[in-house]
């Protein structure tokens, strides 16, 4: 156990570092970037939390004793009512959600085609580029449809991109320097979208409630999660919805850059 007192660790990088159980007292965490990090059961008291931007999977967030989780979720639904459709409970709801996603993603891809292809590899504020986003969605579909539902042990394409903090011992493709064209990744995406469509078109109430069946081979996803087909499909819908929001946000900045404005 290390103790740091009156130390200047500004500018440090902590990758795959276990800081669980640590105490920060009178410490400066200003201008800190936290990505893909477990913040379960964090308690902050007497803090100055000003101009903070938080995004991710958030549950049980209490501010000054008030749980604001549902307030935030309700406001997000109010701003975009279609978001509610990403939480379907029956086959018809899943078909409606997927129809909507295919439609809106078609518009997003068309928007991207109007940009210089080089900009589609550019990151905005350190987030994934447009091409990287599509590569990740291809990975997510392979994981939660081809592997988790269809039982394919290794459904990956070399251009698939797992999440940044993914384990390195699961056989995932990890070509971080690849620069495929938009059409390269869209060709793979069309196949993956067709797989989602196939599963959704064949849904019944019984099929939704069935347990998912990924191979028990040490890969990911693993049967240890004890999920249902409904859970898997909701994960796909959520991935598609959220990453499109990020993509639209960043495409707007790239368009501003292309027209002479500044990104950021």
mmCIF file of C-alpha atoms in Angstrom:
data_model
loop_
_atom_site.group_PDB
_atom_site.id
_atom_site.type_symbol
_atom_site.label_atom_id
_atom_site.label_comp_id
_atom_site.label_asym_id
_atom_site.label_seq_id
_atom_site.Cartn_x
_atom_site.Cartn_y
_atom_site.Cartn_z
ATOM 1 C CA UNK A 1 0.000 0.000 0.000
ATOM 2 C CA UNK A 2 1.501 3.309 -1.117
ATOM 3 C CA UNK A 3 0.954 6.667 0.574
ATOM 4 C CA UNK A 4 1.407 9.905 -1.334
ATOM 5 C CA UNK A 5 1.523 13.171 0.621
ATOM 6 C CA UNK A 6 2.302 16.613 -0.777
ATOM 7 C CA UNK A 7 3.258 14.967 -4.066
ATOM 8 C CA UNK A 8 2.901 16.446 -7.526
ATOM 9 C CA UNK A 9 1.534 13.636 -9.718
ATOM 10 C CA UNK A 10 -0.081 15.987 -12.220
ATOM 11 C CA UNK A 11 -0.054 14.721 -15.778
ATOM 12 C CA UNK A 12 0.246 11.086 -14.657
ATOM 13 C CA UNK A 13 -1.362 8.227 -16.557
ATOM 14 C CA UNK A 14 -2.830 5.221 -14.741
ATOM 15 C CA UNK A 15 -3.523 2.340 -17.131
ATOM 16 C CA UNK A 16 -4.954 -0.900 -15.732
ATOM 17 C CA UNK A 17 -4.162 0.390 -12.241
ATOM 18 C CA UNK A 18 -6.086 -0.823 -9.196
ATOM 19 C CA UNK A 19 -6.935 2.176 -7.020
ATOM 20 C CA UNK A 20 -9.892 0.520 -5.269
ATOM 21 C CA UNK A 21 -10.142 1.347 -1.574
ATOM 22 C CA UNK A 22 -7.995 4.454 -1.997
ATOM 23 C CA UNK A 23 -8.636 7.722 -0.183
ATOM 24 C CA UNK A 24 -8.197 11.110 -1.833
ATOM 25 C CA UNK A 25 -8.084 13.944 0.708
ATOM 26 C CA UNK A 26 -7.494 17.575 -0.257
ATOM 27 C CA UNK A 27 -6.331 16.282 -3.657
ATOM 28 C CA UNK A 28 -6.674 18.105 -6.963
ATOM 29 C CA UNK A 29 -8.439 16.115 -9.673
ATOM 30 C CA UNK A 30 -9.036 19.126 -11.885
ATOM 31 C CA UNK A 31 -8.853 18.565 -15.651
ATOM 32 C CA UNK A 32 -8.749 14.799 -15.165
ATOM 33 C CA UNK A 33 -9.970 12.443 -17.899
ATOM 34 C CA UNK A 34 -11.412 9.097 -16.781
ATOM 35 C CA UNK A 35 -12.277 6.514 -19.451
ATOM 36 C CA UNK A 36 -13.605 2.974 -19.209
ATOM 37 C CA UNK A 37 -13.099 2.982 -15.444
ATOM 38 C CA UNK A 38 -14.967 1.148 -12.678
ATOM 39 C CA UNK A 39 -16.390 3.754 -10.283
ATOM 40 C CA UNK A 40 -18.697 1.449 -8.308
ATOM 41 C CA UNK A 41 -19.513 2.481 -4.717
ATOM 42 C CA UNK A 42 -17.618 5.784 -4.845
ATOM 43 C CA UNK A 43 -18.361 8.238 -2.044
ATOM 44 C CA UNK A 44 -17.469 11.902 -2.424
ATOM 45 C CA UNK A 45 -18.094 14.365 0.415
ATOM 46 C CA UNK A 46 -17.180 18.007 0.776
ATOM 47 C CA UNK A 47 -16.180 18.162 -2.884
ATOM 48 C CA UNK A 48 -16.332 21.022 -5.349
ATOM 49 C CA UNK A 49 -17.886 19.477 -8.470
ATOM 50 C CA UNK A 50 -18.088 22.263 -11.028
ATOM 51 C CA UNK A 51 -18.336 22.054 -14.825
ATOM 52 C CA UNK A 52 -18.234 18.233 -14.856
ATOM 53 C CA UNK A 53 -19.300 16.096 -17.823
ATOM 54 C CA UNK A 54 -20.271 12.481 -17.072
ATOM 55 C CA UNK A 55 -21.438 9.910 -19.610
ATOM 56 C CA UNK A 56 -21.756 6.170 -19.308
ATOM 57 C CA UNK A 57 -23.835 3.538 -17.563
ATOM 58 C CA UNK A 58 -25.112 5.319 -14.463
ATOM 59 C CA UNK A 59 -27.289 3.861 -11.715
ATOM 60 C CA UNK A 60 -27.892 5.038 -8.166
ATOM 61 C CA UNK A 61 -26.307 8.481 -8.590
ATOM 62 C CA UNK A 62 -27.090 10.614 -5.538
ATOM 63 C CA UNK A 63 -26.219 14.297 -5.394
ATOM 64 C CA UNK A 64 -26.647 15.983 -2.011
ATOM 65 C CA UNK A 65 -28.833 13.061 -0.934
ATOM 66 C CA UNK A 66 -31.065 13.124 -4.025
ATOM 67 C CA UNK A 67 -31.009 10.174 -6.443
ATOM 68 C CA UNK A 68 -30.942 11.903 -9.823
ATOM 69 C CA UNK A 69 -30.660 8.761 -11.950
ATOM 70 C CA UNK A 70 -34.303 8.672 -13.019
ATOM 71 C CA UNK A 71 -34.421 12.449 -13.466
ATOM 72 C CA UNK A 72 -31.582 12.208 -15.977
ATOM 73 C CA UNK A 73 -33.136 9.240 -17.789
ATOM 74 C CA UNK A 74 -36.510 10.986 -18.016
ATOM 75 C CA UNK A 75 -34.928 14.143 -19.383
ATOM 76 C CA UNK A 76 -33.034 12.175 -22.021
ATOM 77 C CA UNK A 77 -36.295 10.500 -23.057
ATOM 78 C CA UNK A 78 -38.030 13.866 -23.169
ATOM 79 C CA UNK A 79 -35.359 15.325 -25.448
ATOM 80 C CA UNK A 80 -35.602 12.356 -27.810
ATOM 81 C CA UNK A 81 -38.818 10.342 -27.394
ATOM 82 C CA UNK A 82 -37.572 7.667 -29.822
ATOM 83 C CA UNK A 83 -35.077 6.640 -27.149
ATOM 84 C CA UNK A 84 -37.920 4.929 -25.314
ATOM 85 C CA UNK A 85 -38.340 2.585 -28.283
ATOM 86 C CA UNK A 86 -34.895 1.136 -27.559
ATOM 87 C CA UNK A 87 -36.354 -0.673 -24.509
ATOM 88 C CA UNK A 88 -38.925 -2.986 -26.158
ATOM 89 C CA UNK A 89 -40.567 -5.920 -24.428
ATOM 90 C CA UNK A 90 -42.196 -7.818 -27.297
ATOM 91 C CA UNK A 91 -41.338 -8.906 -30.854
ATOM 92 C CA UNK A 92 -43.267 -6.040 -32.457
ATOM 93 C CA UNK A 93 -41.354 -3.540 -30.324
ATOM 94 C CA UNK A 94 -38.011 -4.988 -31.376
ATOM 95 C CA UNK A 95 -38.997 -4.819 -35.036
ATOM 96 C CA UNK A 96 -40.062 -1.178 -34.639
ATOM 97 C CA UNK A 97 -36.811 -0.311 -32.873
ATOM 98 C CA UNK A 98 -34.637 -1.973 -35.514
ATOM 99 C CA UNK A 99 -36.574 -0.342 -38.359
ATOM 100 C CA UNK A 100 -35.939 3.024 -36.718
ATOM 101 C CA UNK A 101 -32.241 2.363 -36.189
ATOM 102 C CA UNK A 102 -31.694 1.314 -39.786
ATOM 103 C CA UNK A 103 -33.470 4.458 -40.959
ATOM 104 C CA UNK A 104 -31.601 6.951 -38.787
ATOM 105 C CA UNK A 105 -28.230 5.277 -39.328
ATOM 106 C CA UNK A 106 -28.837 5.541 -43.069
ATOM 107 C CA UNK A 107 -29.045 9.295 -42.664
ATOM 108 C CA UNK A 108 -25.926 9.398 -40.490
ATOM 109 C CA UNK A 109 -23.883 7.413 -43.016
ATOM 110 C CA UNK A 110 -25.078 9.689 -45.807
ATOM 111 C CA UNK A 111 -23.969 12.678 -43.746
ATOM 112 C CA UNK A 112 -20.544 11.110 -43.318
ATOM 113 C CA UNK A 113 -20.192 10.530 -47.066
ATOM 114 C CA UNK A 114 -20.245 14.291 -47.627
ATOM 115 C CA UNK A 115 -17.050 14.698 -45.629
ATOM 116 C CA UNK A 116 -13.474 14.248 -46.797
ATOM 117 C CA UNK A 117 -12.794 10.498 -46.247
ATOM 118 C CA UNK A 118 -9.720 11.406 -44.192
ATOM 119 C CA UNK A 119 -11.946 13.137 -41.623
ATOM 120 C CA UNK A 120 -13.783 9.871 -40.998
ATOM 121 C CA UNK A 121 -10.578 8.592 -39.365
ATOM 122 C CA UNK A 122 -10.200 11.696 -37.199
ATOM 123 C CA UNK A 123 -11.037 11.636 -33.510
ATOM 124 C CA UNK A 124 -12.912 14.489 -31.852
ATOM 125 C CA UNK A 125 -11.939 15.159 -28.225
ATOM 126 C CA UNK A 126 -10.241 11.773 -28.039
ATOM 127 C CA UNK A 127 -13.408 9.809 -28.875
ATOM 128 C CA UNK A 128 -13.513 7.112 -31.548
ATOM 129 C CA UNK A 129 -13.492 8.244 -35.154
ATOM 130 C CA UNK A 130 -16.544 7.562 -37.304
ATOM 131 C CA UNK A 131 -14.825 4.553 -38.874
ATOM 132 C CA UNK A 132 -13.801 3.216 -35.462
ATOM 133 C CA UNK A 133 -17.380 3.595 -34.246
ATOM 134 C CA UNK A 134 -18.694 1.477 -37.114
ATOM 135 C CA UNK A 135 -15.976 -1.099 -36.514
ATOM 136 C CA UNK A 136 -17.045 -1.329 -32.881
ATOM 137 C CA UNK A 137 -20.703 -1.761 -33.795
ATOM 138 C CA UNK A 138 -19.673 -4.595 -36.105
ATOM 139 C CA UNK A 139 -17.881 -6.169 -33.135
ATOM 140 C CA UNK A 140 -20.863 -5.677 -30.809
ATOM 141 C CA UNK A 141 -23.237 -7.339 -33.267
ATOM 142 C CA UNK A 142 -20.872 -10.268 -33.730
ATOM 143 C CA UNK A 143 -20.629 -10.640 -29.953
ATOM 144 C CA UNK A 144 -24.303 -10.403 -29.037
ATOM 145 C CA UNK A 145 -25.888 -12.000 -32.113
ATOM 146 C CA UNK A 146 -23.423 -14.369 -33.784
ATOM 147 C CA UNK A 147 -21.766 -15.588 -30.575
ATOM 148 C CA UNK A 148 -24.332 -15.029 -27.806
ATOM 149 C CA UNK A 149 -27.423 -16.169 -29.728
ATOM 150 C CA UNK A 150 -26.162 -18.208 -32.702
ATOM 151 C CA UNK A 151 -23.352 -19.892 -30.753
ATOM 152 C CA UNK A 152 -20.464 -19.053 -33.097
ATOM 153 C CA UNK A 153 -17.309 -19.315 -30.982
ATOM 154 C CA UNK A 154 -15.250 -16.777 -32.951
ATOM 155 C CA UNK A 155 -17.440 -14.645 -35.227
ATOM 156 C CA UNK A 156 -14.955 -11.800 -35.527
ATOM 157 C CA UNK A 157 -13.751 -10.053 -38.667
ATOM 158 C CA UNK A 158 -10.169 -8.710 -38.603
ATOM 159 C CA UNK A 159 -11.563 -5.165 -38.824
ATOM 160 C CA UNK A 160 -13.877 -5.553 -35.823
ATOM 161 C CA UNK A 161 -12.933 -3.349 -32.898
ATOM 162 C CA UNK A 162 -13.661 -4.303 -29.272
ATOM 163 C CA UNK A 163 -13.966 -1.713 -26.532
ATOM 164 C CA UNK A 164 -10.672 -0.080 -25.583
ATOM 165 C CA UNK A 165 -10.354 -1.813 -22.223
ATOM 166 C CA UNK A 166 -11.248 -5.272 -23.558
ATOM 167 C CA UNK A 167 -9.131 -8.174 -22.244
ATOM 168 C CA UNK A 168 -6.332 -9.279 -24.513
ATOM 169 C CA UNK A 169 -6.763 -13.026 -23.960
ATOM 170 C CA UNK A 170 -10.170 -13.610 -25.611
ATOM 171 C CA UNK A 171 -9.075 -13.870 -29.229
ATOM 172 C CA UNK A 172 -10.508 -10.491 -30.220
ATOM 173 C CA UNK A 173 -9.170 -8.745 -33.330
ATOM 174 C CA UNK A 174 -7.109 -5.753 -32.276
ATOM 175 C CA UNK A 175 -5.784 -3.925 -35.319
ATOM 176 C CA UNK A 176 -5.754 -0.437 -33.829
ATOM 177 C CA UNK A 177 -3.849 1.055 -36.747
ATOM 178 C CA UNK A 178 -6.135 -0.146 -39.537
ATOM 179 C CA UNK A 179 -7.558 2.567 -41.756
ATOM 180 C CA UNK A 180 -10.270 0.857 -43.811
ATOM 181 C CA UNK A 181 -12.487 2.885 -46.087
ATOM 182 C CA UNK A 182 -16.076 3.646 -45.207
ATOM 183 C CA UNK A 183 -17.231 1.139 -47.816
ATOM 184 C CA UNK A 184 -14.927 -1.522 -46.310
ATOM 185 C CA UNK A 185 -16.630 -1.330 -42.919
ATOM 186 C CA UNK A 186 -20.101 -0.871 -44.388
ATOM 187 C CA UNK A 187 -19.750 -4.127 -46.317
ATOM 188 C CA UNK A 188 -19.187 -5.948 -43.026
ATOM 189 C CA UNK A 189 -21.905 -3.915 -41.349
ATOM 190 C CA UNK A 190 -24.504 -4.916 -43.911
ATOM 191 C CA UNK A 191 -23.867 -8.573 -43.100
ATOM 192 C CA UNK A 192 -24.090 -7.912 -39.373
ATOM 193 C CA UNK A 193 -27.280 -5.856 -39.720
ATOM 194 C CA UNK A 194 -28.813 -8.642 -41.771
ATOM 195 C CA UNK A 195 -28.069 -11.044 -38.917
ATOM 196 C CA UNK A 196 -29.885 -8.787 -36.467
ATOM 197 C CA UNK A 197 -32.818 -8.498 -38.862
ATOM 198 C CA UNK A 198 -32.958 -12.296 -39.215
ATOM 199 C CA UNK A 199 -33.147 -12.807 -35.448
ATOM 200 C CA UNK A 200 -35.680 -10.043 -34.895
ATOM 201 C CA UNK A 201 -37.960 -11.139 -37.723
ATOM 202 C CA UNK A 202 -38.090 -14.626 -36.223
ATOM 203 C CA UNK A 203 -38.854 -13.523 -32.676
ATOM 204 C CA UNK A 204 -41.658 -14.879 -30.546
ATOM 205 C CA UNK A 205 -42.401 -14.181 -26.895
ATOM 206 C CA UNK A 206 -40.930 -17.572 -26.069
ATOM 207 C CA UNK A 207 -37.770 -16.867 -28.050
ATOM 208 C CA UNK A 208 -37.247 -13.555 -26.225
ATOM 209 C CA UNK A 209 -37.423 -15.284 -22.860
ATOM 210 C CA UNK A 210 -35.032 -18.081 -23.865
ATOM 211 C CA UNK A 211 -31.551 -18.082 -22.299
ATOM 212 C CA UNK A 212 -28.700 -16.969 -24.510
ATOM 213 C CA UNK A 213 -26.260 -19.703 -25.430
ATOM 214 C CA UNK A 214 -22.707 -18.539 -26.128
ATOM 215 C CA UNK A 215 -20.061 -21.273 -26.225
ATOM 216 C CA UNK A 216 -18.542 -22.156 -22.856
ATOM 217 C CA UNK A 217 -15.002 -21.867 -24.199
ATOM 218 C CA UNK A 218 -13.591 -19.051 -22.107
ATOM 219 C CA UNK A 219 -14.423 -16.473 -24.754
ATOM 220 C CA UNK A 220 -16.715 -13.493 -24.470
ATOM 221 C CA UNK A 221 -19.617 -13.132 -23.897
ATOM 222 C CA UNK A 222 -19.647 -16.009 -21.447
ATOM 223 C CA UNK A 223 -22.633 -18.092 -20.260
ATOM 224 C CA UNK A 224 -21.840 -16.947 -16.712
ATOM 225 C CA UNK A 225 -23.881 -13.788 -17.353
ATOM 226 C CA UNK A 226 -27.155 -15.795 -17.402
ATOM 227 C CA UNK A 227 -28.855 -13.441 -19.860
ATOM 228 C CA UNK A 228 -31.836 -13.966 -22.145
ATOM 229 C CA UNK A 229 -32.200 -13.373 -25.875
ATOM 230 C CA UNK A 230 -34.156 -10.240 -24.969
ATOM 231 C CA UNK A 231 -31.202 -8.960 -22.933
ATOM 232 C CA UNK A 232 -28.804 -9.564 -25.826
ATOM 233 C CA UNK A 233 -31.005 -7.757 -28.320
ATOM 234 C CA UNK A 234 -31.467 -4.815 -25.962
ATOM 235 C CA UNK A 235 -27.684 -4.541 -25.682
ATOM 236 C CA UNK A 236 -27.453 -4.351 -29.486
ATOM 237 C CA UNK A 237 -30.168 -1.682 -29.620
ATOM 238 C CA UNK A 238 -28.452 0.342 -26.913
ATOM 239 C CA UNK A 239 -25.066 0.107 -28.648
ATOM 240 C CA UNK A 240 -26.579 1.238 -31.942
ATOM 241 C CA UNK A 241 -28.536 4.086 -30.369
ATOM 242 C CA UNK A 242 -25.837 5.520 -28.126
ATOM 243 C CA UNK A 243 -23.006 5.300 -30.644
ATOM 244 C CA UNK A 244 -25.114 7.029 -33.255
ATOM 245 C CA UNK A 245 -25.650 9.909 -30.818
ATOM 246 C CA UNK A 246 -21.883 10.163 -30.378
ATOM 247 C CA UNK A 247 -21.314 9.902 -34.128
ATOM 248 C CA UNK A 248 -23.809 12.677 -34.919
ATOM 249 C CA UNK A 249 -22.220 14.903 -32.285
ATOM 250 C CA UNK A 250 -18.733 14.384 -33.710
ATOM 251 C CA UNK A 251 -19.784 14.645 -37.357
ATOM 252 C CA UNK A 252 -21.194 18.078 -36.576
ATOM 253 C CA UNK A 253 -17.795 19.157 -35.264
ATOM 254 C CA UNK A 254 -15.998 17.657 -38.245
ATOM 255 C CA UNK A 255 -18.347 19.505 -40.591
ATOM 256 C CA UNK A 256 -17.532 22.707 -38.723
ATOM 257 C CA UNK A 257 -13.830 21.971 -39.111
ATOM 258 C CA UNK A 258 -14.248 21.304 -42.836
ATOM 259 C CA UNK A 259 -16.017 24.618 -43.264
ATOM 260 C CA UNK A 260 -13.258 26.522 -41.519
ATOM 261 C CA UNK A 261 -14.356 26.368 -37.886
ATOM 262 C CA UNK A 262 -12.452 24.849 -34.997
ATOM 263 C CA UNK A 263 -13.125 21.391 -33.614
ATOM 264 C CA UNK A 264 -13.920 21.493 -29.898
#
